[in-house]
Coordinates of C-alpha atoms and ligand atoms in Angstrom, one line a residue:
M176 CA 217.4 140.6 257.8
T177 CA 218.3 136.9 258.3
T178 CA 219.1 134.0 256.2
A179 CA 215.3 133.3 256.3
D180 CA 214.7 135.9 253.7
R181 CA 216.6 133.8 251.3
S182 CA 215.3 130.4 252.2
P183 CA 214.3 128.3 249.2
D184 CA 212.4 125.9 251.5
A185 CA 209.9 128.4 252.5
L186 CA 209.2 129.4 248.9
D187 CA 208.7 125.8 248.0
V188 CA 206.2 125.4 250.7
L189 CA 204.5 128.5 249.4
A190 CA 204.4 127.1 245.8
R191 CA 203.2 123.9 247.1
E192 CA 200.3 125.5 249.0
I193 CA 199.2 127.7 246.1
R194 CA 199.2 124.6 244.1
A195 CA 197.4 122.2 246.5
F196 CA 195.1 124.4 248.3
P197 CA 192.4 125.2 245.7
E198 CA 191.8 121.3 245.2
A199 CA 192.2 120.6 249.0
V200 CA 189.7 123.2 250.2
A201 CA 186.6 121.2 249.1
S202 CA 187.4 118.3 251.6
L203 CA 187.8 121.0 254.5
R204 CA 184.9 122.1 256.6
V205 CA 183.6 125.4 255.3
T206 CA 183.2 126.8 258.7
P207 CA 186.1 126.8 261.3
D208 CA 185.6 125.1 264.6
V209 CA 187.6 127.2 266.8
T210 CA 187.5 129.8 269.7
A211 CA 189.3 133.1 270.0
A212 CA 190.9 131.7 273.1
E213 CA 192.5 128.9 271.2
I214 CA 194.0 131.2 268.5
R215 CA 195.2 133.7 271.1
A216 CA 196.8 131.1 273.2
H217 CA 198.7 129.8 270.2
L218 CA 199.9 133.3 269.1
A219 CA 200.9 134.0 272.6
E220 CA 202.8 130.8 272.9
A221 CA 204.4 130.6 269.5
Y222 CA 204.9 134.4 268.6
P223 CA 206.2 136.3 271.5
F224 CA 208.4 138.0 268.9
D225 CA 211.3 137.7 271.3
A226 CA 213.7 136.1 268.8
A227 CA 214.0 135.7 265.1
R228 CA 212.5 132.5 263.6
P229 CA 213.3 131.1 260.1
L230 CA 210.7 131.8 257.4
D231 CA 210.5 128.2 256.6
A232 CA 209.1 127.7 260.2
V233 CA 206.7 130.5 260.2
L234 CA 205.3 130.2 256.9
P235 CA 203.9 126.6 257.2
D236 CA 202.5 127.5 260.6
V237 CA 200.7 130.6 259.3
A238 CA 199.4 128.5 256.3
R239 CA 198.0 126.0 258.8
M240 CA 196.3 128.5 260.9
L241 CA 194.6 130.0 257.8
R242 CA 193.6 126.6 256.7
D243 CA 192.3 125.4 260.0
W244 CA 190.9 128.6 261.4
S245 CA 189.2 130.4 258.5
L246 CA 185.7 130.3 257.1
H247 CA 186.6 129.1 253.6
V248 CA 185.1 131.6 251.2
T249 CA 186.9 129.7 248.3
H250 CA 185.1 126.4 249.2
P251 CA 182.7 125.2 246.4
R252 CA 179.9 125.0 249.0
Y253 CA 180.4 128.6 250.4
F254 CA 177.0 130.0 249.3
G255 CA 177.8 133.2 250.8
L256 CA 178.3 136.9 250.6
F257 CA 180.2 138.1 247.4
N258 CA 183.3 136.6 248.3
P259 CA 184.7 134.5 245.4
A260 CA 187.0 131.7 244.8
V261 CA 190.1 133.0 243.3
H262 CA 191.9 132.2 240.1
P263 CA 195.6 131.0 240.6
A264 CA 196.7 133.7 238.2
A265 CA 195.5 136.3 240.5
V266 CA 197.2 134.8 243.4
C267 CA 200.4 134.9 241.6
A268 CA 199.7 138.5 240.6
D269 CA 199.2 139.5 244.2
A270 CA 202.5 138.0 245.0
L271 CA 204.2 139.9 242.2
A272 CA 202.6 143.2 243.3
A273 CA 204.0 142.5 246.9
L274 CA 207.4 141.6 245.6
Y275 CA 208.1 144.5 243.2
N276 CA 206.0 146.8 245.4
P277 CA 205.4 149.3 242.6
Q278 CA 203.9 152.7 243.6
L279 CA 201.0 153.3 241.3
A280 CA 200.2 156.9 242.5
A281 CA 202.5 158.5 240.3
W282 CA 202.9 157.3 236.6
A283 CA 206.6 157.9 236.5
H284 CA 207.1 155.5 239.5
S285 CA 205.3 152.6 237.8
P286 CA 204.9 153.0 234.0
A287 CA 204.2 149.3 233.6
G288 CA 201.7 149.2 236.5
N289 CA 199.8 152.3 235.4
E290 CA 199.6 151.1 231.7
I291 CA 198.5 147.6 232.8
E292 CA 195.8 148.9 234.9
R293 CA 194.6 151.3 232.1
H294 CA 194.5 148.5 229.6
T295 CA 192.5 146.3 231.9
L296 CA 190.1 149.0 232.8
A297 CA 189.5 150.0 229.2
F298 CA 188.6 146.4 228.7
V299 CA 186.0 146.5 231.3
A300 CA 184.7 149.9 230.4
R301 CA 184.0 148.7 226.9
A302 CA 182.2 145.8 228.2
L303 CA 180.0 148.2 230.3
G304 CA 179.2 150.2 227.2
L305 CA 181.5 153.1 228.1
D306 CA 184.0 154.7 225.9
P307 CA 187.3 154.5 227.7
A308 CA 189.0 157.2 225.9
A309 CA 186.4 159.5 227.3
C310 CA 186.4 158.1 230.9
A311 CA 188.5 158.5 234.0
M312 CA 188.9 155.0 235.6
H313 CA 190.8 153.7 238.5
F314 CA 191.1 150.7 240.8
T315 CA 189.9 151.0 244.4
T316 CA 190.1 148.9 247.5
G317 CA 186.6 148.0 246.8
G318 CA 183.0 149.1 246.3
N319 CA 182.9 151.2 249.4
E320 CA 185.7 153.5 248.2
A321 CA 184.3 153.5 244.7
N322 CA 180.8 154.5 246.1
Q323 CA 182.5 157.1 248.2
T324 CA 184.4 158.5 245.1
A325 CA 181.0 158.7 243.3
L326 CA 179.5 160.9 246.1
V327 CA 182.4 163.3 246.1
A328 CA 182.3 163.5 242.4
A329 CA 178.6 164.2 242.5
L330 CA 179.0 166.9 245.1
S331 CA 181.8 168.5 243.2
H332 CA 179.7 168.4 239.9
V333 CA 176.5 169.7 241.3
M334 CA 178.3 172.4 243.4
P335 CA 181.8 173.3 241.8
A336 CA 182.8 175.3 244.9
Y337 CA 182.4 172.0 246.9
A338 CA 186.2 171.1 246.8
E339 CA 186.9 174.6 248.4
R340 CA 183.9 175.4 250.5
G341 CA 182.4 172.0 251.2
A342 CA 178.7 171.4 251.3
A343 CA 178.0 174.9 252.8
A344 CA 178.7 176.1 249.2
L345 CA 175.2 174.8 248.1
G346 CA 173.0 177.0 250.2
E347 CA 170.6 174.0 250.0
R348 CA 170.8 170.7 251.8
P349 CA 172.4 167.9 249.6
A350 CA 170.2 164.9 249.1
V351 CA 171.4 161.4 248.2
Y352 CA 168.8 159.0 246.7
V353 CA 169.1 155.2 247.4
S354 CA 166.6 152.6 247.7
T355 CA 165.6 150.2 250.6
Q356 CA 167.8 147.5 249.0
S357 CA 170.8 149.7 248.3
H358 CA 174.2 148.8 249.8
H359 CA 174.9 150.2 253.4
S360 CA 178.1 151.7 252.3
F361 CA 176.3 154.8 251.4
H362 CA 175.4 155.2 255.1
K363 CA 179.1 155.6 255.6
C364 CA 179.5 157.8 252.5
V365 CA 177.2 160.4 253.6
R366 CA 178.8 160.5 257.1
V367 CA 182.4 160.6 255.7
S368 CA 181.4 163.4 253.4
G369 CA 180.0 165.5 256.2
L370 CA 176.4 165.4 255.0
G371 CA 175.1 163.0 257.7
E372 CA 172.5 160.4 257.5
D373 CA 169.8 162.8 257.1
A374 CA 171.0 163.4 253.5
L375 CA 170.3 159.8 252.7
R376 CA 166.7 159.6 251.2
V377 CA 165.6 156.0 251.2
V378 CA 163.2 155.3 248.4
P379 CA 160.7 152.4 248.5
H380 CA 161.1 149.5 246.2
D381 CA 158.4 148.0 243.7
D382 CA 157.0 144.6 244.0
R383 CA 160.2 143.3 242.4
L384 CA 162.5 144.9 244.9
R385 CA 163.6 147.5 242.4
M386 CA 164.0 151.0 243.3
D387 CA 160.4 152.5 242.5
A388 CA 161.0 155.2 239.9
A389 CA 157.7 157.0 240.6
A390 CA 158.3 157.0 244.2
L391 CA 161.8 158.4 243.5
R392 CA 160.3 161.1 241.3
A393 CA 157.7 161.9 243.9
R394 CA 160.3 162.2 246.8
I395 CA 162.6 164.4 244.8
D396 CA 159.7 166.7 244.2
A397 CA 158.7 166.9 247.8
D398 CA 162.5 167.3 248.9
R399 CA 163.0 170.1 246.6
A400 CA 160.0 171.9 247.8
A401 CA 161.4 171.6 251.2
G402 CA 164.8 173.1 250.4
W403 CA 166.7 169.9 249.5
R404 CA 169.1 169.8 246.4
P405 CA 169.2 166.4 244.7
V406 CA 172.9 165.7 244.3
L407 CA 173.1 161.9 243.6
V408 CA 170.8 159.1 242.5
V409 CA 172.1 155.7 243.2
A410 CA 170.9 152.7 241.1
T411 CA 172.0 149.2 242.0
A412 CA 172.9 146.5 239.5
G413 CA 172.7 143.4 241.7
T414 CA 171.4 144.2 245.2
T415 CA 173.5 142.5 248.0
G416 CA 170.4 141.1 249.7
A417 CA 168.6 139.6 246.6
G418 CA 170.8 140.3 243.5
I419 CA 168.0 142.6 242.0
I420 CA 168.9 144.8 239.1
D421 CA 167.1 148.2 239.2
D422 CA 165.5 149.5 236.0
L423 CA 168.6 151.4 234.9
D424 CA 166.9 153.3 232.2
A425 CA 164.1 154.6 234.1
L426 CA 166.3 155.7 237.0
A427 CA 168.7 157.5 234.5
D428 CA 165.7 159.5 233.3
V429 CA 164.7 160.7 236.6
A430 CA 168.2 161.6 237.6
A431 CA 168.7 163.6 234.4
A432 CA 165.3 165.4 234.8
C433 CA 166.5 166.7 238.2
G434 CA 170.1 167.5 237.4
A435 CA 171.5 164.9 240.0
W436 CA 174.6 162.8 239.2
Y437 CA 173.7 159.1 238.3
H438 CA 175.6 156.5 239.7
V439 CA 175.1 152.7 239.2
D440 CA 176.5 150.7 242.1
A441 CA 177.3 147.5 240.0
A442 CA 179.6 146.2 242.6
W443 CA 178.7 142.5 242.2
G444 CA 176.2 142.5 239.0
G445 CA 178.4 144.7 236.8
A446 CA 180.6 141.6 236.0
A447 CA 177.7 140.3 233.9
A448 CA 178.6 142.8 231.3
L449 CA 181.7 140.6 230.6
S450 CA 179.4 137.9 229.3
P451 CA 177.7 138.5 225.9
R452 CA 174.9 136.1 227.2
L453 CA 174.3 138.0 230.5
R454 CA 175.2 141.5 229.4
G455 CA 171.6 142.4 228.6
A456 CA 170.7 142.1 232.4
V457 CA 172.6 145.4 233.1
R458 CA 171.3 147.2 230.1
G459 CA 171.3 151.0 230.9
V460 CA 174.5 151.0 232.9
E461 CA 176.2 153.0 230.1
R462 CA 174.0 155.8 230.8
A463 CA 175.5 156.3 234.4
D464 CA 177.7 159.4 235.2
S465 CA 179.7 156.8 237.3
V466 CA 179.9 153.2 237.9
T467 CA 181.3 151.0 240.8
C468 CA 182.2 147.5 239.7
D469 CA 184.3 145.1 242.0
A470 CA 186.7 142.7 240.6
H471 CA 186.8 141.0 243.9
K472 CA 183.1 139.9 243.8
W473 CA 182.1 138.2 240.7
L474 CA 185.3 138.2 238.7
S475 CA 187.1 135.8 241.0
V476 CA 190.2 137.9 242.2
P477 CA 191.2 138.2 245.7
M478 CA 190.3 141.2 248.0
G479 CA 190.5 144.0 247.5
A480 CA 189.8 145.0 244.0
G481 CA 187.2 147.5 243.1
M482 CA 186.9 149.7 240.1
F483 CA 185.5 153.2 239.6
F484 CA 184.6 154.6 236.2
T485 CA 183.2 158.1 235.3
R486 CA 182.4 159.8 231.9
H487 CA 183.3 163.0 233.6
P488 CA 187.3 163.0 234.0
E489 CA 187.2 166.8 234.6
V490 CA 184.9 166.5 237.5
L491 CA 187.0 163.8 239.2
R492 CA 190.3 165.8 238.8
H493 CA 188.7 168.9 240.1
A494 CA 187.2 166.9 243.1
F495 CA 190.5 165.4 244.2
D496 CA 193.3 167.4 242.6
V497 CA 196.1 168.6 244.9
E498 CA 199.7 169.6 244.0
A499 CA 202.4 168.1 246.1
S500 CA 205.8 169.7 245.6
Y501 CA 207.5 166.4 246.7
V502 CA 205.9 164.5 243.8
P503 CA 207.5 165.1 240.3
P504 CA 205.0 166.6 238.0
D505 CA 203.3 164.3 235.5
A506 CA 203.7 164.8 231.9
P507 CA 200.8 165.5 229.4
G508 CA 198.7 162.2 228.7
R509 CA 200.2 160.5 231.9
E510 CA 197.7 161.1 234.7
D511 CA 199.0 160.6 238.1
L512 CA 196.3 158.6 239.8
Y513 CA 196.8 160.4 243.3
R514 CA 195.5 163.5 241.6
G515 CA 192.2 162.0 240.5
S516 CA 191.3 159.5 243.3
L517 CA 190.9 159.1 246.9
Q518 CA 194.0 157.1 247.6
W519 CA 197.6 158.4 247.9
S520 CA 200.0 155.6 248.1
R521 CA 198.6 152.9 245.6
R522 CA 199.1 149.2 245.5
F523 CA 199.1 147.5 242.2
I524 CA 195.4 146.3 242.6
G525 CA 194.7 145.9 238.9
L526 CA 197.4 143.2 238.2
K527 CA 195.2 140.4 239.5
L528 CA 192.4 141.3 237.2
F529 CA 194.8 141.7 234.3
M530 CA 196.5 138.3 234.9
T531 CA 193.2 136.5 235.4
L532 CA 191.8 138.1 232.1
A533 CA 195.2 137.3 230.3
T534 CA 195.2 133.6 231.3
L535 CA 191.4 133.0 230.9
G536 CA 190.8 135.1 227.8
A537 CA 187.5 137.0 227.5
D538 CA 185.7 133.9 226.4
G539 CA 187.0 132.0 229.3
M540 CA 185.9 134.8 231.8
A541 CA 182.5 134.8 230.1
A542 CA 182.3 131.0 230.5
A543 CA 183.1 131.2 234.2
L544 CA 180.3 133.9 234.7
E545 CA 177.8 132.0 232.7
H546 CA 178.6 128.8 234.5
Q547 CA 177.7 130.4 237.8
A548 CA 174.6 131.8 236.3
D549 CA 173.6 128.3 235.3
M550 CA 174.3 127.1 238.7
G551 CA 172.0 129.8 240.1
D552 CA 169.3 128.8 237.7
L553 CA 169.6 125.1 238.6
L554 CA 169.6 125.8 242.3
R555 CA 166.3 127.8 242.0
A556 CA 164.8 125.1 240.1
R557 CA 165.9 122.5 242.5
L558 CA 164.7 124.4 245.7
R559 CA 161.3 124.7 244.0
E560 CA 161.2 121.1 243.1
R561 CA 161.9 120.3 246.8
G562 CA 159.1 122.5 248.2
W563 CA 161.1 125.7 248.8
I564 CA 159.6 129.2 247.7
V565 CA 162.0 131.3 245.9
V566 CA 161.1 135.0 246.6
N567 CA 163.5 137.0 244.4
D568 CA 163.6 137.6 240.8
T569 CA 166.9 138.0 239.2
P570 CA 169.0 136.4 236.3
L571 CA 172.1 136.6 238.6
P572 CA 173.2 133.6 240.6
L573 CA 171.6 134.5 244.0
A574 CA 168.6 132.7 245.4
C575 CA 166.5 134.0 248.3
F576 CA 164.0 131.4 249.5
T577 CA 161.9 130.3 252.3
H578 CA 159.7 127.3 253.0
P579 CA 155.9 126.9 254.0
R580 CA 157.0 125.7 257.4
I581 CA 159.2 128.7 258.0
R582 CA 156.2 130.9 257.1
A583 CA 153.9 128.9 259.3
G584 CA 156.4 129.8 262.2
E585 CA 157.4 126.1 262.9
R586 CA 161.1 126.9 262.2
T587 CA 163.1 130.2 261.9
T588 CA 165.6 131.0 259.2
A589 CA 168.2 131.6 261.9
A590 CA 167.8 128.1 263.2
V591 CA 168.1 126.8 259.7
V592 CA 171.2 128.9 259.2
S593 CA 172.9 127.7 262.3
A594 CA 172.1 124.1 261.8
V595 CA 173.6 124.2 258.3
Q596 CA 176.6 126.1 259.4
A597 CA 177.3 123.9 262.4
R598 CA 177.7 120.8 260.5
G599 CA 180.3 122.5 258.1
H600 CA 179.4 121.1 254.8
A601 CA 177.9 124.3 253.4
W602 CA 177.6 127.9 254.4
I603 CA 174.4 130.1 253.8
S604 CA 172.9 133.1 255.5
D605 CA 169.7 134.8 256.0
V606 CA 168.5 138.4 255.1
A607 CA 165.6 140.7 255.7
L608 CA 164.5 142.0 252.2
T609 CA 161.1 143.5 253.2
G610 CA 159.5 144.4 256.4
D611 CA 160.2 141.8 259.1
E612 CA 160.2 138.7 257.1
R613 CA 163.7 137.0 257.1
V614 CA 164.5 134.6 254.1
L615 CA 167.4 132.3 253.4
R616 CA 170.0 133.5 251.0
A617 CA 172.3 131.3 248.9
C618 CA 174.7 132.9 246.3
I619 CA 177.0 131.1 243.8
T620 CA 180.3 132.7 244.4
N621 CA 182.7 130.0 243.0
Y622 CA 183.4 129.1 239.3
K623 CA 184.0 125.6 240.4
T624 CA 180.7 125.0 242.2
V625 CA 179.0 122.0 240.4
P626 CA 175.5 120.4 240.5
A627 CA 176.7 117.9 243.2
D628 CA 177.5 120.8 245.4
L629 CA 174.0 122.0 245.1
E630 CA 172.6 118.7 246.0
I631 CA 174.7 118.7 249.1
L632 CA 173.3 122.0 250.0
L633 CA 169.7 120.9 249.4
D634 CA 170.2 117.9 251.6
E635 CA 171.6 120.1 254.4
L636 CA 168.7 122.4 254.1
D637 CA 166.2 119.6 254.4
R638 CA 167.9 118.2 257.4
A639 CA 168.2 121.6 259.0
L640 CA 164.5 122.2 258.3
A641 CA 163.5 119.1 260.0
G642 CA 165.4 120.1 263.2
Ligands
PLP210 C1 179.9 144.5 248.3 C2 179.1 145.7 247.7 C3 179.5 147.1 248.1 C4 180.6 147.3 248.9 O1 181.9 146.9 248.4 P1 183.1 146.4 249.2 O2 184.0 145.9 248.0 O3 182.8 145.4 250.1 O4 183.8 147.7 249.7 C5 178.8 148.0 247.7 N1 177.6 147.9 246.9 C6 177.2 146.7 246.5 C7 176.0 146.5 245.7 C8 177.9 145.5 247.0 O5 177.4 144.3 246.7

């Protein structure tokens, strides 16, 4: 420990950066212009770790590296993957979580942390139409962990001996149903759970890119006849590629009819439930046995912050429970999180959502979501006006589009994407939704994106298309 630990100067720099960066980022390039060799040379030169350096020298240099050498997902013209601009309250929350370093795994180690998370999760649960008193809920590192949790819960539910004897307990081969548009985290989930990719049954989509309920039913029937046991049906509320919301009611019926666990992966789209105006888009989510909803996607808090909800607390406890003699036992009504979740040591993930909701209020959060939905509507309208073809159908702020010249083979989506990214004024990507056709993808991920940002994107697109 050196005097650097107590340096007020470094903390002043930090406070200044937290205050200034959210405004300053809009005038930076979205994309960094740097090579790995440049960064490595600087690190080798400046940080041989051969001697102590004062924090007030290190901190500004690290801030500069992050400013100059990052793809700025908090930029108002990052029309990207589901990485949001973050609320200042959430940044403060993450700093406080680091400062106090509460251990949330055991209630007794962090009474405040555990109850703040419970309170926050209950608010989200109610918005999703779930009864928090009847649910088990916890924060996760993200959607991948929440989806993994859903699979383990499903396996434990469909075969109660799973925790002791593993998938062999079933006698039949466990099948997990996803659609062509589902998130690829499920490929990892089945591998990590020891089921292998064969267990993943990929169901076709309908003409709106939703999981085809009739095809799901047919696939389940055929699989059962061939010795498979349906364990989990995964619906998606807001697909990663095109923001499509599956027919959550229809898929719930199919899952119920075959006795499978019904999981709604609402990692991005679930946030819509926090807006009275948008809530109808995710109708049916309340029928899920479990739900994934990421706060670090559309609720504008920093990574990583996922949430997992289930209407079957006893299943979750059975799935994950262990007794560790070195952890003091919990008291009735004070559930220790390590006994009902995948994590052991547990960071105070929920504080950033709590502080964001506390400072915005429910109405403020709804307004932020609705503003982004409005920007999505405006973007689609403006794209059409300028001759682009929007190919996805969603009320969520994600546009997938192409152009007659791209369809005619005069220009590729990859060429358009790299031309836009190279100039650094905006960031978009492309995606393959169906078959071989690639389309452009632009998502509103920033509550501060305004119509002028959309116009800049449209100009960049026209310029990139012209080549
Ligand atoms: C992002 C996403 C995931 C994975 O979540 P992480 O937070 O990145 O782990 C899962 N499902 C969907 C639909 C997603 O959009």
